[in-house]
Amino acid sequence: QAKAIGFIGLGNMGFSMATNLAEKLPVNSSVHVFDIIPALVDDICAKYPDRVVACSGPKDVADRSDIIITMLPEGKHVKAVYMGTDGICSSDVGQKLLVDCSTIDTASFLEIKDHISKNFPRASFYDAPVSGGVIGAERGMIAFFLGCAEDNTKDIEELRQLFSLMGNKLIPCGGPSLGIAAKLSNNYLSGIIAIACSEAMDMGMKSGLDPRVLAQVYAAGNAQNTICDRFNPVPGVDPDAPSSNGYKKGFKVHLMKKDISLALDMAHRVGSTNVLGSVGLQIYKEASEDERCKDLDSRIVFRYLGGNEN
Ligand code: NAD
């Protein structure tokens, strides 16, 4: 059945997610988009002139859509888009389904949820951060970690259908904000692995090993993992990895700094140890401020740590 979907935030991830919606939604459906960078809105509207509609702001998106997805950098952006002037909540979102797919702090998410519950008791608002990277988003192969109890079958089924147009996995994680907790735990692990992989690759390469051989060794041995396989920090190992493409179109290093920092806050709050995370945060913080690394894919830590890229 035809749907009107709103999409706010057309960055590295959001652009591809919205593109998949434009391509795969049923006939007569539409995608209503907004980003503060007009060129991104123009690009997607030019590609799908009959399907994608440019909106003037978050309220306009919400006015025209039944389901609204946000894919923004941080909690402060999501709060502004929902609760700011001309935000989503200045529209009547009555019984609408609202989903934030960004990776943000749980406090911001719960503050927005509280605001929505007070003003629109029949609207539903979920956290559903994603994993799979920009390549996964382009290929419709991302996982959604949904902050929703498994027995809420009606909303889960509706979201399962929608998410299946953009990804290939949906994991209900429990209640509100547990999707975010799952995602932060995941990114803590993948961020630390990227540092460990950079160091292990560097010592192997400086000992005379070909980086592609090293990647094969990890894949065959018990160090096998997705970062070394599909997002190897060393250029030339995987032609599709951001590292092989100038570290562009990936998961920006300041976003990894943000996620490790959020994960450490969470660890602190729940009384979990975080020895590696403290070192990792320092590395990502310095890399995100380093002129040779800033704004590039987070696996740029290989360069930051002095890896030999040739
Ligand atoms: P990005 O910086 O490439 O894109 C964010 C977009 O939001 C930009 O286009 C920006 O202009 C837009 N934006 C910012 N403020 C806005 C506002 N007030 N109104 C409308 N648009 C606004 O980031 P990304 O890589 O697409 O990541 C988005 C979120 O997804 C982040 O929370 C990130 O941690 C998470 N994430 C990223 C990846 C990845 O591999 N890139 C993977 C999984 C999750």
mmCIF file of C-alpha atoms and ligand atoms in Angstrom:
data_model
loop_
_atom_site.group_PDB
_atom_site.id
_atom_site.type_symbol
_atom_site.label_atom_id
_atom_site.label_comp_id
_atom_site.label_asym_id
_atom_site.label_seq_id
_atom_site.Cartn_x
_atom_site.Cartn_y
_atom_site.Cartn_z
ATOM 1 C CA GLN A 1 0.000 0.000 0.000
ATOM 2 C CA ALA A 2 1.219 3.526 -0.857
ATOM 3 C CA LYS A 3 3.122 5.331 1.883
ATOM 4 C CA ALA A 4 4.365 8.857 2.557
ATOM 5 C CA ILE A 5 7.724 8.595 4.299
ATOM 6 C CA GLY A 6 9.642 11.565 5.705
ATOM 7 C CA PHE A 7 13.430 11.486 5.778
ATOM 8 C CA ILE A 8 15.587 14.101 7.516
ATOM 9 C CA GLY A 9 19.408 13.998 7.245
ATOM 10 C CA LEU A 10 20.806 13.083 3.824
ATOM 11 C CA GLY A 11 24.459 12.581 4.775
ATOM 12 C CA ASN A 12 26.733 9.623 4.121
ATOM 13 C CA MET A 13 24.175 7.146 5.460
ATOM 14 C CA GLY A 14 20.877 8.981 5.029
ATOM 15 C CA PHE A 15 21.328 9.719 1.335
ATOM 16 C CA SER A 16 21.617 6.018 0.464
ATOM 17 C CA MET A 17 18.855 4.992 2.858
ATOM 18 C CA ALA A 18 16.467 7.551 1.326
ATOM 19 C CA THR A 19 17.574 6.463 -2.156
ATOM 20 C CA ASN A 20 16.638 2.861 -1.353
ATOM 21 C CA LEU A 21 13.224 4.012 -0.167
ATOM 22 C CA ALA A 22 12.724 6.013 -3.366
ATOM 23 C CA GLU A 23 13.600 2.955 -5.440
ATOM 24 C CA LYS A 24 11.724 0.267 -3.535
ATOM 25 C CA LEU A 25 8.558 1.758 -1.990
ATOM 26 C CA PRO A 26 5.239 0.600 -3.519
ATOM 27 C CA VAL A 27 3.670 2.515 -6.406
ATOM 28 C CA ASN A 28 2.238 5.951 -5.562
ATOM 29 C CA SER A 29 4.405 6.232 -2.451
ATOM 30 C CA SER A 30 6.527 9.306 -1.826
ATOM 31 C CA VAL A 31 9.602 10.307 0.152
ATOM 32 C CA HIS A 32 9.633 13.797 1.730
ATOM 33 C CA VAL A 33 13.158 14.964 2.459
ATOM 34 C CA PHE A 34 15.060 17.710 4.242
ATOM 35 C CA ASP A 35 18.717 18.455 4.989
ATOM 36 C CA ILE A 36 20.383 21.742 5.936
ATOM 37 C CA ILE A 37 22.676 21.230 2.926
ATOM 38 C CA PRO A 38 20.435 22.134 -0.049
ATOM 39 C CA ALA A 39 22.714 20.382 -2.593
ATOM 40 C CA LEU A 40 21.924 16.990 -0.997
ATOM 41 C CA VAL A 41 18.185 17.631 -1.284
ATOM 42 C CA ASP A 42 18.601 18.811 -4.892
ATOM 43 C CA ASP A 43 20.635 15.697 -5.785
ATOM 44 C CA ILE A 44 18.095 13.159 -4.606
ATOM 45 C CA CYS A 45 15.125 15.137 -5.997
ATOM 46 C CA ALA A 46 16.833 15.345 -9.397
ATOM 47 C CA LYS A 47 17.348 11.561 -9.377
ATOM 48 C CA TYR A 48 13.719 10.750 -8.485
ATOM 49 C CA PRO A 49 11.611 13.736 -9.586
ATOM 50 C CA ASP A 50 8.335 11.760 -9.405
ATOM 51 C CA ARG A 51 9.034 10.186 -6.046
ATOM 52 C CA VAL A 52 11.070 12.484 -3.838
ATOM 53 C CA VAL A 53 9.700 15.814 -2.626
ATOM 54 C CA ALA A 54 11.900 18.617 -1.230
ATOM 55 C CA CYS A 55 10.585 20.080 2.029
ATOM 56 C CA SER A 56 11.304 23.441 3.626
ATOM 57 C CA GLY A 57 12.118 22.030 7.091
ATOM 58 C CA PRO A 58 11.310 19.305 9.646
ATOM 59 C CA LYS A 59 7.751 20.550 10.251
ATOM 60 C CA ASP A 60 7.013 20.487 6.532
ATOM 61 C CA VAL A 61 8.380 16.915 6.335
ATOM 62 C CA ALA A 62 6.183 15.877 9.275
ATOM 63 C CA ASP A 63 3.071 17.583 7.851
ATOM 64 C CA ARG A 64 3.366 15.542 4.654
ATOM 65 C CA SER A 65 4.436 12.122 6.027
ATOM 66 C CA ASP A 66 2.930 9.155 7.906
ATOM 67 C CA ILE A 67 6.264 7.775 9.097
ATOM 68 C CA ILE A 68 9.255 10.054 9.781
ATOM 69 C CA ILE A 69 12.877 8.882 9.894
ATOM 70 C CA THR A 70 15.778 11.009 11.165
ATOM 71 C CA MET A 71 19.442 10.234 10.399
ATOM 72 C CA LEU A 72 21.488 13.024 12.002
ATOM 73 C CA PRO A 73 24.941 13.325 13.582
ATOM 74 C CA GLU A 74 24.342 13.873 17.318
ATOM 75 C CA GLY A 75 21.738 14.253 20.053
ATOM 76 C CA LYS A 76 21.753 18.057 19.787
ATOM 77 C CA HIS A 77 20.799 17.862 16.089
ATOM 78 C CA VAL A 78 18.019 15.340 16.742
ATOM 79 C CA LYS A 79 16.671 17.489 19.594
ATOM 80 C CA ALA A 80 16.671 20.585 17.356
ATOM 81 C CA VAL A 81 14.923 18.725 14.530
ATOM 82 C CA TYR A 82 12.217 17.402 16.862
ATOM 83 C CA MET A 83 11.742 20.124 19.449
ATOM 84 C CA GLY A 84 13.236 23.279 17.850
ATOM 85 C CA THR A 85 11.385 26.076 16.060
ATOM 86 C CA ASP A 86 9.629 24.556 13.050
ATOM 87 C CA GLY A 87 10.608 21.125 14.336
ATOM 88 C CA ILE A 88 8.748 17.841 13.854
ATOM 89 C CA CYS A 89 6.791 18.390 17.084
ATOM 90 C CA SER A 90 5.364 21.680 15.818
ATOM 91 C CA SER A 91 3.393 19.555 13.355
ATOM 92 C CA ASP A 92 0.434 17.491 14.564
ATOM 93 C CA VAL A 93 2.130 14.082 14.653
ATOM 94 C CA GLY A 94 -1.007 12.629 16.313
ATOM 95 C CA GLN A 95 -0.742 8.888 15.637
ATOM 96 C CA LYS A 96 2.377 8.917 13.473
ATOM 97 C CA LEU A 97 5.348 6.587 13.673
ATOM 98 C CA LEU A 98 8.609 8.431 14.380
ATOM 99 C CA VAL A 99 11.975 6.698 14.203
ATOM 100 C CA ASP A 100 15.416 8.060 14.973
ATOM 101 C CA CYS A 101 18.134 5.997 13.263
ATOM 102 C CA SER A 102 21.032 8.244 14.364
ATOM 103 C CA THR A 103 23.487 7.094 17.034
ATOM 104 C CA ILE A 104 22.902 9.517 19.897
ATOM 105 C CA ASP A 105 23.061 9.648 23.699
ATOM 106 C CA THR A 106 20.204 7.971 25.522
ATOM 107 C CA ALA A 107 19.448 11.112 27.578
ATOM 108 C CA SER A 108 18.624 13.148 24.436
ATOM 109 C CA PHE A 109 16.507 10.305 23.057
ATOM 110 C CA LEU A 110 14.533 9.933 26.306
ATOM 111 C CA GLU A 111 14.038 13.707 26.570
ATOM 112 C CA ILE A 112 12.507 13.777 23.083
ATOM 113 C CA LYS A 113 10.429 10.673 23.858
ATOM 114 C CA ASP A 114 9.091 12.310 26.999
ATOM 115 C CA HIS A 115 8.213 15.476 25.060
ATOM 116 C CA ILE A 116 6.379 13.437 22.405
ATOM 117 C CA SER A 117 4.496 11.306 24.994
ATOM 118 C CA LYS A 118 3.263 14.463 26.753
ATOM 119 C CA ASN A 119 2.167 16.249 23.586
ATOM 120 C CA PHE A 120 1.127 13.357 21.341
ATOM 121 C CA PRO A 121 0.252 10.370 23.565
ATOM 122 C CA ARG A 122 -0.803 8.253 20.585
ATOM 123 C CA ALA A 123 2.334 8.821 18.495
ATOM 124 C CA SER A 124 5.112 6.201 18.644
ATOM 125 C CA PHE A 125 8.776 7.164 18.844
ATOM 126 C CA TYR A 126 11.547 4.589 18.572
ATOM 127 C CA ASP A 127 15.333 4.485 18.593
ATOM 128 C CA ALA A 128 16.621 2.326 15.740
ATOM 129 C CA PRO A 129 20.324 3.016 15.151
ATOM 130 C CA VAL A 130 21.962 1.087 12.339
ATOM 131 C CA SER A 131 25.180 -0.739 11.526
ATOM 132 C CA GLY A 132 26.761 -1.774 8.242
ATOM 133 C CA GLY A 133 28.542 1.348 7.027
ATOM 134 C CA VAL A 134 28.050 3.472 3.939
ATOM 135 C CA ILE A 135 28.595 0.529 1.607
ATOM 136 C CA GLY A 136 25.967 -1.437 3.536
ATOM 137 C CA ALA A 137 23.564 1.511 3.227
ATOM 138 C CA GLU A 138 24.193 1.748 -0.530
ATOM 139 C CA ARG A 139 23.537 -1.973 -0.966
ATOM 140 C CA GLY A 140 20.505 -2.127 1.326
ATOM 141 C CA MET A 141 22.462 -4.323 3.744
ATOM 142 C CA ILE A 142 22.324 -2.583 7.113
ATOM 143 C CA ALA A 143 21.119 -3.890 10.477
ATOM 144 C CA PHE A 144 18.607 -1.974 12.611
ATOM 145 C CA PHE A 145 18.787 -2.237 16.406
ATOM 146 C CA LEU A 146 15.271 -1.365 17.511
ATOM 147 C CA GLY A 147 14.533 -0.044 21.007
ATOM 148 C CA CYS A 148 11.251 -1.882 21.269
ATOM 149 C CA ALA A 149 9.938 -4.840 23.277
ATOM 150 C CA GLU A 150 9.457 -7.986 21.190
ATOM 151 C CA ASP A 151 5.768 -8.236 22.103
ATOM 152 C CA ASN A 152 4.943 -4.929 20.364
ATOM 153 C CA THR A 153 4.232 -6.926 17.215
ATOM 154 C CA LYS A 154 2.157 -4.297 15.374
ATOM 155 C CA ASP A 155 4.848 -1.605 15.246
ATOM 156 C CA ILE A 156 7.633 -4.163 14.794
ATOM 157 C CA GLU A 157 5.903 -5.596 11.734
ATOM 158 C CA GLU A 158 5.314 -2.148 10.235
ATOM 159 C CA LEU A 159 8.956 -1.213 10.831
ATOM 160 C CA ARG A 160 10.203 -4.603 9.592
ATOM 161 C CA GLN A 161 8.556 -3.918 6.220
ATOM 162 C CA LEU A 162 9.984 -0.421 6.004
ATOM 163 C CA PHE A 163 13.481 -1.366 7.185
ATOM 164 C CA SER A 164 13.598 -4.288 4.726
ATOM 165 C CA LEU A 165 13.732 -1.667 1.924
ATOM 166 C CA MET A 166 16.927 -0.204 3.419
ATOM 167 C CA GLY A 167 18.537 -3.118 5.238
ATOM 168 C CA ASN A 168 18.562 -6.852 5.819
ATOM 169 C CA LYS A 169 18.334 -7.250 9.603
ATOM 170 C CA LEU A 170 16.102 -6.018 12.406
ATOM 171 C CA ILE A 171 16.917 -6.898 15.996
ATOM 172 C CA PRO A 172 14.354 -5.850 18.633
ATOM 173 C CA CYS A 173 16.559 -4.995 21.640
ATOM 174 C CA GLY A 174 14.014 -4.610 24.455
ATOM 175 C CA GLY A 175 12.510 -1.267 25.514
ATOM 176 C CA PRO A 176 13.049 2.418 24.696
ATOM 177 C CA SER A 177 16.718 3.432 24.264
ATOM 178 C CA LEU A 178 18.006 -0.170 24.312
ATOM 179 C CA GLY A 179 18.611 0.033 20.547
ATOM 180 C CA ILE A 180 21.019 2.883 21.309
ATOM 181 C CA ALA A 181 22.648 0.906 24.145
ATOM 182 C CA ALA A 182 23.145 -2.035 21.747
ATOM 183 C CA LYS A 183 24.608 0.209 19.052
ATOM 184 C CA LEU A 184 27.024 1.933 21.449
ATOM 185 C CA SER A 185 28.221 -1.416 22.746
ATOM 186 C CA ASN A 186 28.710 -2.550 19.125
ATOM 187 C CA ASN A 187 30.630 0.592 18.117
ATOM 188 C CA TYR A 188 32.798 0.465 21.222
ATOM 189 C CA LEU A 189 33.869 -2.974 20.046
ATOM 190 C CA SER A 190 34.310 -2.091 16.363
ATOM 191 C CA GLY A 191 36.216 1.128 17.207
ATOM 192 C CA ILE A 192 38.663 -0.749 19.432
ATOM 193 C CA ILE A 193 39.038 -3.499 16.807
ATOM 194 C CA ALA A 194 39.956 -0.893 14.151
ATOM 195 C CA ILE A 195 42.820 0.319 16.354
ATOM 196 C CA ALA A 196 43.970 -3.244 17.113
ATOM 197 C CA CYS A 197 43.726 -4.146 13.402
ATOM 198 C CA SER A 198 45.768 -1.053 12.432
ATOM 199 C CA GLU A 199 48.529 -1.978 14.881
ATOM 200 C CA ALA A 200 48.545 -5.679 13.943
ATOM 201 C CA MET A 201 48.618 -4.878 10.207
ATOM 202 C CA ASP A 202 51.427 -2.369 10.702
ATOM 203 C CA MET A 203 53.663 -4.761 12.637
ATOM 204 C CA GLY A 204 53.062 -7.493 10.047
ATOM 205 C CA MET A 205 53.733 -5.180 7.103
ATOM 206 C CA LYS A 206 56.873 -3.732 8.673
ATOM 207 C CA SER A 207 58.033 -7.344 9.162
ATOM 208 C CA GLY A 208 57.760 -7.885 5.402
ATOM 209 C CA LEU A 209 54.251 -9.313 4.954
ATOM 210 C CA ASP A 210 51.929 -8.266 2.115
ATOM 211 C CA PRO A 211 48.824 -6.596 3.686
ATOM 212 C CA ARG A 212 46.493 -8.753 1.573
ATOM 213 C CA VAL A 213 48.199 -11.884 2.909
ATOM 214 C CA LEU A 214 47.773 -10.588 6.451
ATOM 215 C CA ALA A 215 44.050 -10.025 5.850
ATOM 216 C CA GLN A 216 43.760 -13.602 4.545
ATOM 217 C CA VAL A 217 45.557 -14.854 7.653
ATOM 218 C CA TYR A 218 43.129 -13.075 9.986
ATOM 219 C CA ALA A 219 40.158 -14.352 7.950
ATOM 220 C CA ALA A 220 41.434 -17.929 8.227
ATOM 221 C CA GLY A 221 42.584 -17.664 11.831
ATOM 222 C CA ASN A 222 40.767 -16.841 15.038
ATOM 223 C CA ALA A 223 41.201 -13.060 14.649
ATOM 224 C CA GLN A 224 38.533 -13.060 11.906
ATOM 225 C CA ASN A 225 36.221 -10.007 12.061
ATOM 226 C CA THR A 226 34.313 -7.602 9.823
ATOM 227 C CA ILE A 227 36.677 -4.650 10.292
ATOM 228 C CA CYS A 228 39.666 -6.616 8.995
ATOM 229 C CA ASP A 229 37.530 -8.241 6.250
ATOM 230 C CA ARG A 230 35.385 -5.421 4.835
ATOM 231 C CA PHE A 231 36.716 -2.219 6.394
ATOM 232 C CA ASN A 232 40.416 -2.973 6.562
ATOM 233 C CA PRO A 233 42.238 0.231 7.601
ATOM 234 C CA VAL A 234 45.065 -0.402 5.111
ATOM 235 C CA PRO A 235 44.494 0.936 1.558
ATOM 236 C CA GLY A 236 44.443 -1.722 -1.163
ATOM 237 C CA VAL A 237 43.373 -4.719 0.935
ATOM 238 C CA ASP A 238 39.685 -4.484 0.009
ATOM 239 C CA PRO A 239 38.954 -2.309 -3.053
ATOM 240 C CA ASP A 240 35.500 -1.402 -1.677
ATOM 241 C CA ALA A 241 36.720 -0.307 1.763
ATOM 242 C CA PRO A 242 36.841 3.453 2.493
ATOM 243 C CA SER A 243 40.645 3.117 3.058
ATOM 244 C CA SER A 244 41.064 2.084 -0.609
ATOM 245 C CA ASN A 245 39.036 5.107 -1.704
ATOM 246 C CA GLY A 246 40.920 7.908 0.001
ATOM 247 C CA TYR A 247 39.159 7.134 3.328
ATOM 248 C CA LYS A 248 36.103 8.922 1.858
ATOM 249 C CA LYS A 249 32.395 8.039 2.154
ATOM 250 C CA GLY A 250 32.867 6.126 5.364
ATOM 251 C CA PHE A 251 32.179 6.570 9.045
ATOM 252 C CA LYS A 252 33.823 9.868 9.878
ATOM 253 C CA VAL A 253 36.487 9.810 12.576
ATOM 254 C CA HIS A 254 34.715 12.443 14.705
ATOM 255 C CA LEU A 255 31.592 10.253 14.707
ATOM 256 C CA MET A 256 33.648 7.330 16.080
ATOM 257 C CA LYS A 257 35.049 9.675 18.736
ATOM 258 C CA LYS A 258 31.459 10.589 19.588
ATOM 259 C CA ASP A 259 30.358 6.937 19.824
ATOM 260 C CA ILE A 260 33.273 5.797 21.997
ATOM 261 C CA SER A 261 32.685 8.800 24.225
ATOM 262 C CA LEU A 262 28.952 7.966 24.495
ATOM 263 C CA ALA A 263 29.811 4.312 25.161
ATOM 264 C CA LEU A 264 32.189 5.349 27.947
ATOM 265 C CA ASP A 265 29.473 7.521 29.523
ATOM 266 C CA MET A 266 27.157 4.517 29.381
ATOM 267 C CA ALA A 267 29.835 2.213 30.864
ATOM 268 C CA HIS A 268 30.419 4.695 33.661
ATOM 269 C CA ARG A 269 26.702 4.996 34.368
ATOM 270 C CA VAL A 270 26.186 1.243 34.659
ATOM 271 C CA GLY A 271 29.468 0.533 36.466
ATOM 272 C CA SER A 272 31.273 -1.366 33.697
ATOM 273 C CA THR A 273 35.064 -1.263 33.218
ATOM 274 C CA ASN A 274 36.462 0.508 30.141
ATOM 275 C CA VAL A 275 40.242 0.301 30.104
ATOM 276 C CA LEU A 276 40.613 0.039 26.320
ATOM 277 C CA GLY A 277 37.893 2.606 25.673
ATOM 278 C CA SER A 278 39.779 5.368 27.488
ATOM 279 C CA VAL A 279 42.851 4.837 25.281
ATOM 280 C CA GLY A 280 40.646 4.478 22.201
ATOM 281 C CA LEU A 281 38.831 7.734 22.909
ATOM 282 C CA GLN A 282 42.139 9.587 23.176
ATOM 283 C CA ILE A 283 43.305 8.172 19.818
ATOM 284 C CA TYR A 284 40.049 9.026 17.997
ATOM 285 C CA LYS A 285 39.962 12.476 19.598
ATOM 286 C CA GLU A 286 43.493 13.310 18.459
ATOM 287 C CA ALA A 287 42.915 11.799 15.000
ATOM 288 C CA SER A 288 39.725 13.825 14.525
ATOM 289 C CA GLU A 289 41.721 17.021 15.193
ATOM 290 C CA ASP A 290 44.726 16.023 13.053
ATOM 291 C CA GLU A 291 44.807 17.816 9.657
ATOM 292 C CA ARG A 292 45.856 14.558 7.900
ATOM 293 C CA CYS A 293 42.897 12.650 9.322
ATOM 294 C CA LYS A 294 39.936 14.920 10.170
ATOM 295 C CA ASP A 295 36.627 14.370 8.337
ATOM 296 C CA LEU A 296 37.884 11.080 6.877
ATOM 297 C CA ASP A 297 36.738 7.525 7.599
ATOM 298 C CA SER A 298 37.523 6.463 11.185
ATOM 299 C CA ARG A 299 39.832 3.692 9.953
ATOM 300 C CA ILE A 300 42.195 6.601 9.265
ATOM 301 C CA VAL A 301 43.592 5.674 12.703
ATOM 302 C CA PHE A 302 45.990 3.495 10.692
ATOM 303 C CA ARG A 303 47.544 6.693 9.270
ATOM 304 C CA TYR A 304 47.310 8.503 12.596
ATOM 305 C CA LEU A 305 49.216 5.689 14.352
ATOM 306 C CA GLY A 306 52.012 5.910 11.772
ATOM 307 C CA GLY A 307 51.041 3.053 9.461
ATOM 308 C CA ASN A 308 52.830 2.791 6.137
ATOM 309 C CA GLU A 309 50.208 3.314 3.409
ATOM 310 C CA ASN A 310 52.365 2.385 0.430
HETATM 311 P P1 NAD B 1 26.858 12.751 8.072
HETATM 312 O O1 NAD B 1 27.554 13.785 8.874
HETATM 313 O O2 NAD B 1 27.452 12.301 6.786
HETATM 314 O O3 NAD B 1 25.331 13.189 7.771
HETATM 315 C C1 NAD B 1 24.512 13.880 8.663
HETATM 316 C C2 NAD B 1 23.582 14.788 7.857
HETATM 317 O O4 NAD B 1 22.694 15.462 8.769
HETATM 318 C C3 NAD B 1 24.331 15.867 7.071
HETATM 319 O O5 NAD B 1 23.962 15.826 5.707
HETATM 320 C C4 NAD B 1 23.877 17.162 7.740
HETATM 321 O O6 NAD B 1 23.789 18.266 6.844
HETATM 322 C C5 NAD B 1 22.506 16.759 8.257
HETATM 323 N N1 NAD B 1 22.011 17.645 9.329
HETATM 324 C C6 NAD B 1 22.681 18.099 10.415
HETATM 325 N N2 NAD B 1 21.879 18.887 11.157
HETATM 326 C C7 NAD B 1 20.692 18.930 10.515
HETATM 327 C C8 NAD B 1 19.449 19.564 10.782
HETATM 328 N N3 NAD B 1 19.282 20.357 11.856
HETATM 329 N N4 NAD B 1 18.436 19.394 9.909
HETATM 330 C C9 NAD B 1 18.598 18.603 8.811
HETATM 331 N N5 NAD B 1 19.743 17.977 8.502
HETATM 332 C C10 NAD B 1 20.780 18.142 9.342
HETATM 333 O O7 NAD B 1 26.679 11.512 9.077
HETATM 334 P P2 NAD B 1 26.384 9.967 8.707
HETATM 335 O O8 NAD B 1 27.664 9.264 8.497
HETATM 336 O O9 NAD B 1 25.297 9.890 7.691
HETATM 337 O O10 NAD B 1 25.820 9.476 10.130
HETATM 338 C C11 NAD B 1 24.530 9.846 10.621
HETATM 339 C C12 NAD B 1 24.296 9.116 11.940
HETATM 340 O O11 NAD B 1 24.377 7.692 11.706
HETATM 341 C C13 NAD B 1 25.354 9.427 13.013
HETATM 342 O O12 NAD B 1 24.732 9.451 14.281
HETATM 343 C C14 NAD B 1 26.337 8.276 12.890
HETATM 344 O O13 NAD B 1 27.000 8.035 14.111
HETATM 345 C C15 NAD B 1 25.410 7.124 12.506
HETATM 346 N N6 NAD B 1 26.017 6.047 11.697
HETATM 347 C C16 NAD B 1 26.926 6.300 10.694
HETATM 348 C C17 NAD B 1 27.471 5.223 9.982
HETATM 349 C C18 NAD B 1 28.485 5.444 8.884
HETATM 350 O O14 NAD B 1 29.152 4.469 8.490
HETATM 351 N N7 NAD B 1 28.649 6.635 8.354
HETATM 352 C C19 NAD B 1 27.094 3.917 10.265
HETATM 353 C C20 NAD B 1 26.147 3.690 11.251
HETATM 354 C C21 NAD B 1 25.603 4.767 11.977
#
